[in-house]
Coordinates of C-alpha atoms in Angstrom, one line a residue:
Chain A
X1 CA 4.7 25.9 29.8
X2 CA 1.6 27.4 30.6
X3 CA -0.7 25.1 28.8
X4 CA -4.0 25.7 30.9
X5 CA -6.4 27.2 28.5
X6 CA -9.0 24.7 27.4
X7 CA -9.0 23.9 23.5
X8 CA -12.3 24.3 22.1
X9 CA -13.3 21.7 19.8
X10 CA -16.3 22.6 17.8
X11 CA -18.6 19.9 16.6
X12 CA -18.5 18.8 12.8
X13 CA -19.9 20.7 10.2
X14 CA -22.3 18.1 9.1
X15 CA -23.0 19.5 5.3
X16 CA -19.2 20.3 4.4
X17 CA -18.5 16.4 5.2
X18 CA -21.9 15.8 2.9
X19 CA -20.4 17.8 0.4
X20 CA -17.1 16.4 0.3
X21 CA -18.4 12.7 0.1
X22 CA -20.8 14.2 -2.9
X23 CA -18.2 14.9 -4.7
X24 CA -16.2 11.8 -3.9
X25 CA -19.1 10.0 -5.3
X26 CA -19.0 12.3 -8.5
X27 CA -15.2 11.4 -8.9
X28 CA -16.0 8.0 -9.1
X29 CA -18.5 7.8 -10.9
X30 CA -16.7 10.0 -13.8
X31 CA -13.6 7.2 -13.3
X32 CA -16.1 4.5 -14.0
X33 CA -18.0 6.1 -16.8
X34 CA -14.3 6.8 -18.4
X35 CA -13.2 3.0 -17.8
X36 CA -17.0 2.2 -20.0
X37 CA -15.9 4.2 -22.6
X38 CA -12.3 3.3 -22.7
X39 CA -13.9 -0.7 -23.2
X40 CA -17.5 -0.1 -25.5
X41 CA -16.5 3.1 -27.6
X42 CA -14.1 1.2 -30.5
X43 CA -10.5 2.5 -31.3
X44 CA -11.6 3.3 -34.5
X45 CA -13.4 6.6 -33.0
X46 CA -10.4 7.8 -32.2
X47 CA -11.7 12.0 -31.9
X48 CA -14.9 10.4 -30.3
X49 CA -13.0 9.0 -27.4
X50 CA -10.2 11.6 -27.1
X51 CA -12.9 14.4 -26.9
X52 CA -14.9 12.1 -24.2
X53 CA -11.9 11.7 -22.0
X54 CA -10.7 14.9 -22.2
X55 CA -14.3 17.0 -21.1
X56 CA -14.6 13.9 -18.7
X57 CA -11.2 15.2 -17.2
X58 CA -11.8 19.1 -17.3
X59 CA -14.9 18.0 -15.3
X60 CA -13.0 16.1 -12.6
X61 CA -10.2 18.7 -12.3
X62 CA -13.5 20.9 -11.9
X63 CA -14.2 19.6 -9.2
X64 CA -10.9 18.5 -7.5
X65 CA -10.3 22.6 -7.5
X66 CA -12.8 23.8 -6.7
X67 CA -14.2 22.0 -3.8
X68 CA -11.4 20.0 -2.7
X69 CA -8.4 22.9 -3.3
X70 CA -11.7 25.4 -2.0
X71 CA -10.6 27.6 -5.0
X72 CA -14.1 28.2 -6.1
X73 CA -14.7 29.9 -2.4
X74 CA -12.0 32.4 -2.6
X75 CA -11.9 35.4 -3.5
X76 CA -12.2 36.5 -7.3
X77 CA -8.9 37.9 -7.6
X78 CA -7.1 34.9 -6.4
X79 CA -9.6 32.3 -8.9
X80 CA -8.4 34.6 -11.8
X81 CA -4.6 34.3 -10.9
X82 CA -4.8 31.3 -10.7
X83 CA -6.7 30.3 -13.7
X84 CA -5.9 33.1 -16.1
X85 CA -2.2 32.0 -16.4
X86 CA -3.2 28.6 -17.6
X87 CA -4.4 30.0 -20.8
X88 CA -1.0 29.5 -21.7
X89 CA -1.2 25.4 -21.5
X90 CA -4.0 26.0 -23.9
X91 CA -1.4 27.9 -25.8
X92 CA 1.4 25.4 -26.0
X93 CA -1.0 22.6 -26.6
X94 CA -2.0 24.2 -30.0
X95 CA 1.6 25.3 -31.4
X96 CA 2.9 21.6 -30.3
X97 CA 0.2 19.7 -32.2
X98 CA 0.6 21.1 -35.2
X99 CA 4.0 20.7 -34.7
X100 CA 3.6 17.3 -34.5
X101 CA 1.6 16.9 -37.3
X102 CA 4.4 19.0 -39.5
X103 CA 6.7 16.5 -38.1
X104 CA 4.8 12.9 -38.5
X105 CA 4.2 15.0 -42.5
X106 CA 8.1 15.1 -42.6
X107 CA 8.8 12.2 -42.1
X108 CA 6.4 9.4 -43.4
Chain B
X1 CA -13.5 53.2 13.1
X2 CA -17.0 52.3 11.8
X3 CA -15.5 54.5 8.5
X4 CA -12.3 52.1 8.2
X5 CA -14.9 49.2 7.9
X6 CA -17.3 51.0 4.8
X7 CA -13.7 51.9 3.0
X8 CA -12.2 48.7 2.5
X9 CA -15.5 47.5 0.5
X10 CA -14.5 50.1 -2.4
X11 CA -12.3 48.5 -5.0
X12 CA -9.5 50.9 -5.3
X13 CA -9.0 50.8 -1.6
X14 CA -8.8 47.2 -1.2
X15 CA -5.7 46.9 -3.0
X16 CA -4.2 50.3 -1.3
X17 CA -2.7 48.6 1.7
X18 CA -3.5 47.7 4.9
X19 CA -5.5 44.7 4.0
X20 CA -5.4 41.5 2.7
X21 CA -7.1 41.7 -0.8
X22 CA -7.5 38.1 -1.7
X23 CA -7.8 36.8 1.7
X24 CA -5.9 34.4 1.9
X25 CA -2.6 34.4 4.0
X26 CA 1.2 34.8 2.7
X27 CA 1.7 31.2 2.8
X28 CA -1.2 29.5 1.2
X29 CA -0.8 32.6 -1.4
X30 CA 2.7 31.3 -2.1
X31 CA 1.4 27.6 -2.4
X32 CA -0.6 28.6 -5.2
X33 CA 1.5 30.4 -7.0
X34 CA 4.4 27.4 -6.5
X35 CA 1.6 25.1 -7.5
X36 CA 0.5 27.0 -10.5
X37 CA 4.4 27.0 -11.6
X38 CA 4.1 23.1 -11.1
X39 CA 0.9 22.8 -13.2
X40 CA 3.1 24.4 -15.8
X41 CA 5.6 21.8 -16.0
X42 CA 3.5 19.0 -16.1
X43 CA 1.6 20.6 -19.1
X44 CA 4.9 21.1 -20.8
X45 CA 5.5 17.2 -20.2
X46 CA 2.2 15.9 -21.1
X47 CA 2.4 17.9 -24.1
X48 CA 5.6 16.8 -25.1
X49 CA 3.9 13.4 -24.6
X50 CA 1.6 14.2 -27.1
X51 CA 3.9 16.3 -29.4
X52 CA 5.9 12.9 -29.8
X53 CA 3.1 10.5 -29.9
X54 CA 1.8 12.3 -32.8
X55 CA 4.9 12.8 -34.8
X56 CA 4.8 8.9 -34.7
X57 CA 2.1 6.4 -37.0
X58 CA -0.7 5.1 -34.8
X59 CA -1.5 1.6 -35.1
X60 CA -4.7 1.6 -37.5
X61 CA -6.0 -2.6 -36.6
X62 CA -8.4 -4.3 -34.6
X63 CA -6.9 -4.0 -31.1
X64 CA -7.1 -8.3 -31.1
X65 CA -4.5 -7.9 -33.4
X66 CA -2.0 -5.4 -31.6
X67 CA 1.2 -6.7 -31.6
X68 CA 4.3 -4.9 -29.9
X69 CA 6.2 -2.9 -32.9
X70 CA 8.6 -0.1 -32.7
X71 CA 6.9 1.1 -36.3
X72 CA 3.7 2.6 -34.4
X73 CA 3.1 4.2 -31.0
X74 CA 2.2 1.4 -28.6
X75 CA -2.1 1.3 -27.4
X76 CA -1.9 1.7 -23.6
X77 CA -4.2 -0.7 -22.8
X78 CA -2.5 -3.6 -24.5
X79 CA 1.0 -2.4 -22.1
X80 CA -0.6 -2.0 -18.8
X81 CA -2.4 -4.7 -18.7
X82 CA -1.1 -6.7 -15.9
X83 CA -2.1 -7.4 -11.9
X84 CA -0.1 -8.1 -9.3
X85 CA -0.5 -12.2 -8.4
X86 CA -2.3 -12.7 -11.7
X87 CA 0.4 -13.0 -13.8
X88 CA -0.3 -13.4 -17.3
X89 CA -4.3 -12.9 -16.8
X90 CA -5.2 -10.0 -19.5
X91 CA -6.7 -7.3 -17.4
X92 CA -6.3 -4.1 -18.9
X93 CA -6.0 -0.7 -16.9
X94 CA -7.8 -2.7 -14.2
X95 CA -4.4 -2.1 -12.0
X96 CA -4.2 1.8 -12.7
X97 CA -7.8 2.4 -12.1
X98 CA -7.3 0.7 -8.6
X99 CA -3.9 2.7 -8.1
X100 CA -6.7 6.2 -9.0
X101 CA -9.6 5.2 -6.6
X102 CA -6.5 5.3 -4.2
X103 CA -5.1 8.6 -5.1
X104 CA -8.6 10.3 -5.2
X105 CA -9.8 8.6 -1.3
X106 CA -6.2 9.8 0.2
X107 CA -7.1 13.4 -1.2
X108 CA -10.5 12.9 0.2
X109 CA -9.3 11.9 4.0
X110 CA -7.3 15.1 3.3
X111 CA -9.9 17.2 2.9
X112 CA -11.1 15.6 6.0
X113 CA -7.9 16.4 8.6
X114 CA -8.5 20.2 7.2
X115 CA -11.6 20.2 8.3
X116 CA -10.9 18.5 11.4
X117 CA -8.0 21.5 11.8
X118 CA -10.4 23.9 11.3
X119 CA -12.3 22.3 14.4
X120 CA -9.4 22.3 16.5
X121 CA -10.1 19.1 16.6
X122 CA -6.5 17.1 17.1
X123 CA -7.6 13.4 17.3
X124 CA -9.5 14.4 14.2
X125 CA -6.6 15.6 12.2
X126 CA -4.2 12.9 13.3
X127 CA -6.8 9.9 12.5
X128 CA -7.1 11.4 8.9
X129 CA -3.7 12.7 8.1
X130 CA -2.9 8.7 9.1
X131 CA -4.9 7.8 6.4
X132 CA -3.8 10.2 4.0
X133 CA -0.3 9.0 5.0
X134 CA -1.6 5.3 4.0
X135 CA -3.1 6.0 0.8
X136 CA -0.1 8.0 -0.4
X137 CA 2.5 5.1 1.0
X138 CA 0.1 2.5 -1.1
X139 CA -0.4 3.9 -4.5
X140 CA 3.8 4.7 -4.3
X141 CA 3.8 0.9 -3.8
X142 CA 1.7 0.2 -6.1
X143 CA 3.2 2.4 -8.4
X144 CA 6.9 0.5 -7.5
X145 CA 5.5 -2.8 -8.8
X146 CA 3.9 -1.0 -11.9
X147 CA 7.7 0.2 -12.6
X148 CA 9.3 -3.1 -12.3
X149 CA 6.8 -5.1 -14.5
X150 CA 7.3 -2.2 -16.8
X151 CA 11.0 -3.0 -16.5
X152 CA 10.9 -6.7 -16.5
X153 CA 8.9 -6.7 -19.4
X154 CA 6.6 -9.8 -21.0
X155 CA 7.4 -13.2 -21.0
X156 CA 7.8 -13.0 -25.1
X157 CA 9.4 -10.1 -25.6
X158 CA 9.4 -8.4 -28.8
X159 CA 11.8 -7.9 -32.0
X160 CA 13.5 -4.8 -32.1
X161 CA 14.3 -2.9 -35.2
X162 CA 17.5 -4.8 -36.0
X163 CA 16.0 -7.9 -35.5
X164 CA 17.0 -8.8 -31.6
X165 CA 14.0 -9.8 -28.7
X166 CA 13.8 -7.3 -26.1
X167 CA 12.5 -7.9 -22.8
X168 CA 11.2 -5.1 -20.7
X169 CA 12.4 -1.7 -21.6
X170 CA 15.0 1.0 -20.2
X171 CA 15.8 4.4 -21.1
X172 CA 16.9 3.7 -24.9
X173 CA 15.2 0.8 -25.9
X174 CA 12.3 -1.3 -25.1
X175 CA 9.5 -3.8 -26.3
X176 CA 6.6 -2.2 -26.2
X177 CA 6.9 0.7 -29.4
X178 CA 8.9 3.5 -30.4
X179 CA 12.1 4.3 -27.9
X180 CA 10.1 7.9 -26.6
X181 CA 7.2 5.8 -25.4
X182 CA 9.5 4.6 -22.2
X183 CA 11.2 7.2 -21.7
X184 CA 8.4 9.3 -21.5
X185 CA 7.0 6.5 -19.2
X186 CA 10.0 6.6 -17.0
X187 CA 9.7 10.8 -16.9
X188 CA 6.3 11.8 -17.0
X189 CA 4.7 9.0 -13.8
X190 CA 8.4 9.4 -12.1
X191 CA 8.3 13.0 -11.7
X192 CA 4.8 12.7 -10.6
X193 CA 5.8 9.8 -8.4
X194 CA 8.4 12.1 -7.0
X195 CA 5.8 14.2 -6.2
X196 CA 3.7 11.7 -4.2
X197 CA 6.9 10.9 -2.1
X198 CA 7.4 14.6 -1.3
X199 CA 3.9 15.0 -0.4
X200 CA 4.0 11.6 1.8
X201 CA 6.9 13.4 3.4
X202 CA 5.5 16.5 4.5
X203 CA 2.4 14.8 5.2
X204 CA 4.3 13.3 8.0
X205 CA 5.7 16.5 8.9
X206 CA 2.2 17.7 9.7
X207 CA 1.7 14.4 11.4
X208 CA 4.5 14.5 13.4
X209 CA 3.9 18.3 14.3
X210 CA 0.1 18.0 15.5
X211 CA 0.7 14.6 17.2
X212 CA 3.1 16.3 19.4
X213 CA 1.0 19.3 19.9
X214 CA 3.2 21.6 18.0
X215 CA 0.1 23.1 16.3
X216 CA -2.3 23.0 18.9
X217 CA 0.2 25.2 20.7
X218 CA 0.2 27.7 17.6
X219 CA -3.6 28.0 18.0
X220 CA -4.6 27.0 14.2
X221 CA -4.6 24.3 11.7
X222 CA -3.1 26.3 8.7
X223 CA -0.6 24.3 7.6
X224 CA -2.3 20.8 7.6
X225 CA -4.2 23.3 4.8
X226 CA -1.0 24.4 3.0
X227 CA 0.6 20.9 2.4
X228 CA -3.2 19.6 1.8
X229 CA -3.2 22.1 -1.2
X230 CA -0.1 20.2 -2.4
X231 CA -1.6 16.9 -1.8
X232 CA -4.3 17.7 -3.5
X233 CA -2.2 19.1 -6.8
X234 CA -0.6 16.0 -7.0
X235 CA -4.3 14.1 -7.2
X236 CA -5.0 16.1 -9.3
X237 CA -1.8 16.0 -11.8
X238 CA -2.6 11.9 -11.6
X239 CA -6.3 12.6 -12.9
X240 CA -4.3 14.0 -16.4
X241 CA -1.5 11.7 -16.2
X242 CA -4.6 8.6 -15.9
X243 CA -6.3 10.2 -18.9
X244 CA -3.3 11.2 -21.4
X245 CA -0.8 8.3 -20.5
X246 CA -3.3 5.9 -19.7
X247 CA -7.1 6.4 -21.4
X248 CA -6.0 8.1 -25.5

């Protein structure tokens, strides 16, 4: 073994730690907003609450990606990859609702 | 030399060979694209969650007057509803919100070890990569007891469609609504459950292999990045899972 070379440690990057704790805050704060919904928006607004959650989540996911995964700093050929293909989520979320509506039609 | 340098900022050269066009390396290319395969079957089983909770009646009352019925789809909030040592206290979602704040600060001490990594910095990465291991070893325990109340069911039960009280639920029947409600349950948070124990193992991997210098000796931090990609996927998974199982 000739394990004599010294291992430079550099010191910590003082704004990427800021800016992972930012968004750490943001995460919460989204979780909590969605927990005040979830209890002062009645069920009776169904839509209302389904479309809250849902842009609440897109936002999170945002997030999580791009800072987190540090997809929004690569390249743009690997973001689009990535991200183009789930087009097809959209895709299988639309024909499957309506689906489901053709079933619940069926059979009530 | 100098030329080599001005060629490779032209587009149709980039992707001629020779370089890396994305920048990334082979692995944490790979991870992606394995990832973005995941990301594709849990959209296919959260949509099949809503695909079947659609193609069922919603229960259209005041939620003080939910009962358990196999006629409509169950509210989530009235079936997870309960805390561990508080038992029959009424505390909606408070136990699955706590089991997310967990999730989301293990992803953020992940974050953490990668930067250490990209430091050099061991003690860095093994103080956060134990934390990461802590957070994902809690919310699996947490999520353990949320299976076995699930299973165990309420202390009243509720009356099946041919007339019986059912406690608890399995993969055919169960008291809280419709049969598909537990057996998407049981499939949709085990899979990602499965998931959190994969990533808890090769989070130890990485562990293991920078505590005993294995990584050091390789000269970089990649792979505490690679698996941290994974760990972060499966936070992220857990943020739809909270919002489509748990929130509509």
């Amino acid at each position: 073994m000739q394990q004599n070379t010294p291992i430079d440690v550099k010191p910590i990057d003082k704004d990427k730690v800021k800016m992972f704790l930012r968004v750490t805050l943001y995460l919460f704060v989204i979780t909590v907003f969605e927990f005040a919904i979830a209890f002062t928006v009645p069920h009776e607004y169904k839509w209302v609450r389904i479309f809250i959650f849902v842009a609440l989540t897109i936002v999170k996911a945002y997030y999580i990606m791009s800072e987190f995964m540090h997809l929004g700093h690569e390249k743009g050929a690997l973001k689009m990859s990535i991200l183009f293909p789930l087009l097809f989520v959209a895709f299988l979320l639309f024909i499957l609702l309506f689906q489901a509506d053709a079933i619940f039609q069926a059979v009530y | 030399m100098s030329s080599t340098a001005i060629e490779i900022e032209e587009k149709k050269d980039l992707w001629g060979g020779g370089v890396s066009p994305m920048n990334v390396s082979y692995g944490k290319l790979m991870m992606w694209f394995f990832l973005l395969s995941d990301a594709f079957t849990f959209s296919a089983l959260l949509i099949t969650y809503g695909l079947i909770r659609f193609s069922h009646p919603a229960f259209d009352g005041a939620i003080d007057d939910f009962v358990f019925s196999q006629e409509y789809w169950p509210v989530p909030e009235v079936v997870f509803e309960a805390v561990p040592f508080l038992h029959g206290v009424h505390l909606p979602l408070i136990f699955v919100g706590l089991m997310t704040f967990v999730l989301i600060l293990s992803s953020v001490t992940m974050v953490l070890a990668v930067e250490a990594g990209e430091r050099m910095d061991r003690k860095g990465v093994e103080k956060w990569m134990l934390w990461t291991l802590l957070g994902g070893i809690a919310f699996l325990s947490c999520q353990a007891w949320e299976w076995s109340h699930f299973i165990t069911g309420t202390d009243m039960g509720s009356k099946l469609l041919d007339g019986r009280i059912f406690h608890g639920a399995n993969l055919t029947m169960n008291e809280y609504g419709p049969p598909n409600f537990a057996a998407l349950f049981f499939f949709i948070t085990g899979f990602h459950g499965f998931h959190v124990f994969s990533g808890v193992m090769l989070n130890f991997m990485v562990f293991f292999q920078t505590v005993t210098g294995k990584l050091e000796r390789t000269g970089h931090y990649e792979m505490i990045e690679k698996v941290g990609l994974y760990w972060h996927f499966v936070d992220l998974v857990w943020v739809f899972v909270f919002t489509f199982f748990y929130l509509v």
